């Protein structure tokens, strides 16, 4: 006679095996049909985005108070009236400081729009990828601002990623540091072509660069413009390490992204690439 | 019914904490995967059909939050749950040290299984291994703290002695 514990274990193992097989099937199926994952992702995004937006605003408020108020309170040892005055001015200063820094960020993005003839929407980051393995962001703009899946997300310094899922008021952005991301790329000086993939650890690699191409550390990597997502010539990062082996057809370059993905607060989502005068003439 | 409802609410809050709250205060590689900790809890204390289905659905929920592929986390969570449920009755679950070790190994197993299901080839082993290690260490510290609380939420048991 089989003991109840053994029966339970067998049952759990068989059931686990079935669900694992189902997971493999789902992985393969959703890999071939990305729309399936996107429909579900929209639902999760719609549920969580309002909460994330709330916490993001709250945190900005707390940051502002903490940075500019408590630190100043620590240095005051004057009388009560002056202290009160200092506190009030500090709070006011804090607000102005935040506004100034936001203004600066927005101005940079506006400059970028003018310089590069890109039409876009400025968005705030309100959340980050949940699992640690998917390098993604959640932003506070969605389809009602003209954002659609596949829109490029950039900053003044360089590219950030692309939109993979949207709802009316929020979007999920896959960063270029995610292994599932791929960007057509060029070395700015030599025009050597390759594909930039995320390394999953906050950096990126440029793969499929022909072995005979001369590459040096510090060279700038820019977008190639043929992937249908990113406009040509935007900075991706700089070459940090060259990995090539004798006899191999391609070399792989470790890239340090130009944008610090851990410090992104505001981004520009490209909604349309305007034609420049030169292009219109052609 | 109570357990199912508790698990759904916990999952929503866990994802909210993982996506929005913890990244504000912790370095990205040390943001805990609380859904994974829920799976480790299920492996310990719900070694039955409810646990398997719970682990699978938690994985699907995490996959959906990524928005790319459905299945890898679900598969990884089911494997981790199964491995843990097979050894759960041999682990002294009253000991925080034993629970910590299980947290470390369980988190490492879940992350490695996830990588196995998602990454083609192993070109980025170095950066990914450090991520696996940091996640495992975070789970090692958090699991013993979370388990008593989860038992209270899921089963109404206030301390270890209530567990039968």
GROMACS .gro file of N, CA, C and O in nm, chain A residues 159 182-197 205-210 213-216 218-227 230-239 253 255 258:
model
  200
  159UNK      N    1   1.966   5.682  -2.737
  159UNK     CA    2   1.839   5.608  -2.737
  159UNK      C    3   1.821   5.531  -2.607
  159UNK      O    4   1.917   5.492  -2.541
  182UNK      N    5   1.682   4.448  -2.998
  182UNK     CA    6   1.781   4.448  -3.104
  182UNK      C    7   1.775   4.580  -3.181
  182UNK      O    8   1.666   4.625  -3.215
  183UNK      N    9   1.891   4.642  -3.202
  183UNK     CA   10   1.893   4.772  -3.272
  183UNK      C   11   1.995   4.765  -3.385
  183UNK      O   12   2.110   4.724  -3.363
  184UNK      N   13   1.952   4.802  -3.504
  184UNK     CA   14   2.046   4.810  -3.617
  184UNK      C   15   2.145   4.923  -3.587
  184UNK      O   16   2.103   5.033  -3.551
  185UNK      N   17   2.275   4.894  -3.595
  185UNK     CA   18   2.373   4.993  -3.550
  185UNK      C   19   2.492   5.008  -3.645
  185UNK      O   20   2.520   4.919  -3.725
  186UNK      N   21   2.556   5.123  -3.632
  186UNK     CA   22   2.676   5.153  -3.712
  186UNK      C   23   2.784   5.209  -3.621
  186UNK      O   24   2.751   5.277  -3.523
  187UNK      N   25   2.909   5.184  -3.653
  187UNK     CA   26   3.017   5.257  -3.585
  187UNK      C   27   3.030   5.390  -3.659
  187UNK      O   28   3.041   5.391  -3.782
  188UNK      N   29   3.023   5.500  -3.586
  188UNK     CA   30   3.012   5.630  -3.651
  188UNK      C   31   3.131   5.660  -3.744
  188UNK      O   32   3.112   5.711  -3.854
  189UNK      N   33   3.252   5.625  -3.700
  189UNK     CA   34   3.370   5.660  -3.779
  189UNK      C   35   3.386   5.570  -3.902
  189UNK      O   36   3.406   5.617  -4.013
  190UNK      N   37   3.376   5.439  -3.882
  190UNK     CA   38   3.410   5.346  -3.992
  190UNK      C   39   3.287   5.298  -4.068
  190UNK      O   40   3.301   5.234  -4.172
  191UNK      N   41   3.168   5.325  -4.019
  191UNK     CA   42   3.040   5.282  -4.077
  191UNK      C   43   3.025   5.131  -4.077
  191UNK      O   44   2.946   5.075  -4.154
  192UNK      N   45   3.101   5.062  -3.992
  192UNK     CA   46   3.086   4.915  -3.982
  192UNK      C   47   2.949   4.886  -3.921
  192UNK      O   48   2.909   4.950  -3.825
  193UNK      N   49   2.880   4.786  -3.978
  193UNK     CA   50   2.742   4.756  -3.935
  193UNK      C   51   2.740   4.643  -3.833
  193UNK      O   52   2.829   4.559  -3.827
  194UNK      N   53   2.633   4.641  -3.753
  194UNK     CA   54   2.613   4.533  -3.658
  194UNK      C   55   2.476   4.546  -3.594
  194UNK      O   56   2.396   4.630  -3.635
  195UNK      N   57   2.452   4.460  -3.496
  195UNK     CA   58   2.326   4.467  -3.424
  195UNK      C   59   2.356   4.482  -3.276
  195UNK      O   60   2.437   4.406  -3.221
  196UNK      N   61   2.295   4.582  -3.213
  196UNK     CA   62   2.318   4.601  -3.069
  196UNK      C   63   2.210   4.526  -2.991
  196UNK      O   64   2.090   4.546  -3.012
  197UNK      N   65   2.256   4.437  -2.902
  197UNK     CA   66   2.166   4.358  -2.818
  197UNK      C   67   2.196   4.389  -2.673
  197UNK      O   68   2.310   4.417  -2.637
  205UNK      N   69   2.579   4.472  -2.612
  205UNK     CA   70   2.687   4.425  -2.699
  205UNK      C   71   2.649   4.453  -2.844
  205UNK      O   72   2.532   4.449  -2.879
  206UNK      N   73   2.750   4.484  -2.925
  206UNK     CA   74   2.725   4.500  -3.068
  206UNK      C   75   2.778   4.373  -3.135
  206UNK      O   76   2.898   4.345  -3.131
  207UNK      N   77   2.685   4.298  -3.190
  207UNK     CA   78   2.722   4.168  -3.246
  207UNK      C   79   2.721   4.175  -3.399
  207UNK      O   80   2.671   4.271  -3.457
  208UNK      N   81   2.773   4.071  -3.460
  208UNK     CA   82   2.774   4.057  -3.606
  208UNK      C   83   2.851   4.169  -3.677
  208UNK      O   84   2.812   4.214  -3.785
  209UNK      N   85   2.959   4.216  -3.614
  209UNK     CA   86   3.048   4.312  -3.681
  209UNK      C   87   3.155   4.228  -3.751
  209UNK      O   88   3.218   4.144  -3.686
  210UNK      N   89   3.171   4.248  -3.879
  210UNK     CA   90   3.266   4.164  -3.954
  210UNK      C   91   3.406   4.168  -3.891
  210UNK      O   92   3.452   4.275  -3.847
  213UNK      N   93   3.673   4.433  -3.988
  213UNK     CA   94   3.654   4.576  -3.957
  213UNK      C   95   3.750   4.618  -3.846
  213UNK      O   96   3.768   4.545  -3.749
  214UNK      N   97   3.808   4.737  -3.863
  214UNK     CA   98   3.900   4.788  -3.759
  214UNK      C   99   3.819   4.863  -3.654
  214UNK      O  100   3.753   4.961  -3.683
  215UNK      N  101   3.828   4.812  -3.532
  215UNK     CA  102   3.749   4.873  -3.425
  215UNK      C  103   3.842   4.913  -3.311
  215UNK      O  104   3.937   4.840  -3.280
  216UNK      N  105   3.816   5.030  -3.253
  216UNK     CA  106   3.897   5.072  -3.138
  216UNK      C  107   3.805   5.109  -3.022
  216UNK      O  108   3.690   5.148  -3.043
  218UNK      N  109   3.631   5.318  -2.743
  218UNK     CA  110   3.592   5.458  -2.738
  218UNK      C  111   3.517   5.505  -2.861
  218UNK      O  112   3.467   5.618  -2.863
  219UNK      N  113   3.511   5.421  -2.966
  219UNK     CA  114   3.437   5.462  -3.086
  219UNK      C  115   3.287   5.471  -3.054
  219UNK      O  116   3.235   5.394  -2.973
  220UNK      N  117   3.222   5.565  -3.122
  220UNK     CA  118   3.080   5.589  -3.096
  220UNK      C  119   2.995   5.497  -3.183
  220UNK      O  120   3.021   5.482  -3.302
  221UNK      N  121   2.893   5.439  -3.119
  221UNK     CA  122   2.800   5.353  -3.193
  221UNK      C  123   2.669   5.430  -3.210
  221UNK      O  124   2.616   5.484  -3.112
  222UNK      N  125   2.619   5.437  -3.334
  222UNK     CA  126   2.493   5.510  -3.359
  222UNK      C  127   2.393   5.417  -3.426
  222UNK      O  128   2.429   5.310  -3.475
  223UNK      N  129   2.267   5.461  -3.429
  223UNK     CA  130   2.164   5.379  -3.491
  223UNK      C  131   2.182   5.378  -3.642
  223UNK      O  132   2.218   5.479  -3.702
  224UNK      N  133   2.150   5.261  -3.702
  224UNK     CA  134   2.168   5.248  -3.847
  224UNK      C  135   2.046   5.294  -3.926
  224UNK      O  136   2.055   5.326  -4.043
  225UNK      N  137   1.931   5.292  -3.859
  225UNK     CA  138   1.810   5.346  -3.922
  225UNK      C  139   1.732   5.251  -4.010
  225UNK      O  140   1.633   5.289  -4.070
  226UNK      N  141   1.775   5.124  -4.018
  226UNK     CA  142   1.702   5.033  -4.108
  226UNK      C  143   1.610   4.935  -4.033
  226UNK      O  144   1.550   4.849  -4.094
  227UNK      N  145   1.603   4.951  -3.900
  227UNK     CA  146   1.518   4.855  -3.826
  227UNK      C  147   1.372   4.901  -3.817
  227UNK      O  148   1.288   4.832  -3.761
  230UNK      N  149   1.417   5.308  -3.486
  230UNK     CA  150   1.497   5.425  -3.448
  230UNK      C  151   1.541   5.503  -3.571
  230UNK      O  152   1.587   5.444  -3.669
  231UNK      N  153   1.530   5.637  -3.565
  231UNK     CA  154   1.583   5.719  -3.675
  231UNK      C  155   1.736   5.701  -3.684
  231UNK      O  156   1.800   5.670  -3.585
  232UNK      N  157   1.789   5.724  -3.803
  232UNK     CA  158   1.933   5.704  -3.826
  232UNK      C  159   2.016   5.808  -3.750
  232UNK      O  160   1.975   5.924  -3.740
  233UNK      N  161   2.130   5.765  -3.698
  233UNK     CA  162   2.230   5.859  -3.645
  233UNK      C  163   2.217   5.895  -3.498
  233UNK      O  164   2.294   5.977  -3.449
  234UNK      N  165   2.122   5.834  -3.426
  234UNK     CA  166   2.114   5.863  -3.282
  234UNK      C  167   2.219   5.782  -3.206
  234UNK      O  168   2.244   5.665  -3.240
  235UNK      N  169   2.276   5.843  -3.105
  235UNK     CA  170   2.385   5.775  -3.033
  235UNK      C  171   2.330   5.660  -2.948
  235UNK      O  172   2.230   5.675  -2.879
  236UNK      N  173   2.398   5.546  -2.954
  236UNK     CA  174   2.362   5.432  -2.868
  236UNK      C  175   2.459   5.424  -2.750
  236UNK      O  176   2.420   5.411  -2.635
  237UNK      N  177   2.589   5.432  -2.780
  237UNK     CA  178   2.688   5.424  -2.673
  237UNK      C  179   2.829   5.424  -2.728
  237UNK      O  180   2.850   5.458  -2.845
  238UNK      N  181   2.925   5.384  -2.645
  238UNK     CA  182   3.064   5.378  -2.691
  238UNK      C  183   3.121   5.238  -2.672
  238UNK      O  184   3.079   5.165  -2.582
  239UNK      N  185   3.216   5.204  -2.758
  239UNK     CA  186   3.278   5.071  -2.750
  239UNK      C  187   3.368   5.064  -2.627
  239UNK      O  188   3.452   5.152  -2.605
  253UNK      N  189   3.139   4.344  -2.977
  253UNK     CA  190   3.190   4.460  -2.904
  253UNK      C  191   3.103   4.487  -2.782
  253UNK      O  192   2.980   4.491  -2.794
  255UNK      N  193   2.939   4.732  -2.536
  255UNK     CA  194   2.902   4.873  -2.551
  255UNK      C  195   2.858   4.928  -2.416
  255UNK      O  196   2.783   4.863  -2.343
  258UNK      N  197   2.498   5.516  -2.378
  258UNK     CA  198   2.518   5.658  -2.350
  258UNK      C  199   2.424   5.707  -2.239
  258UNK      O  200   2.459   5.792  -2.160
   0.00000   0.00000   0.00000
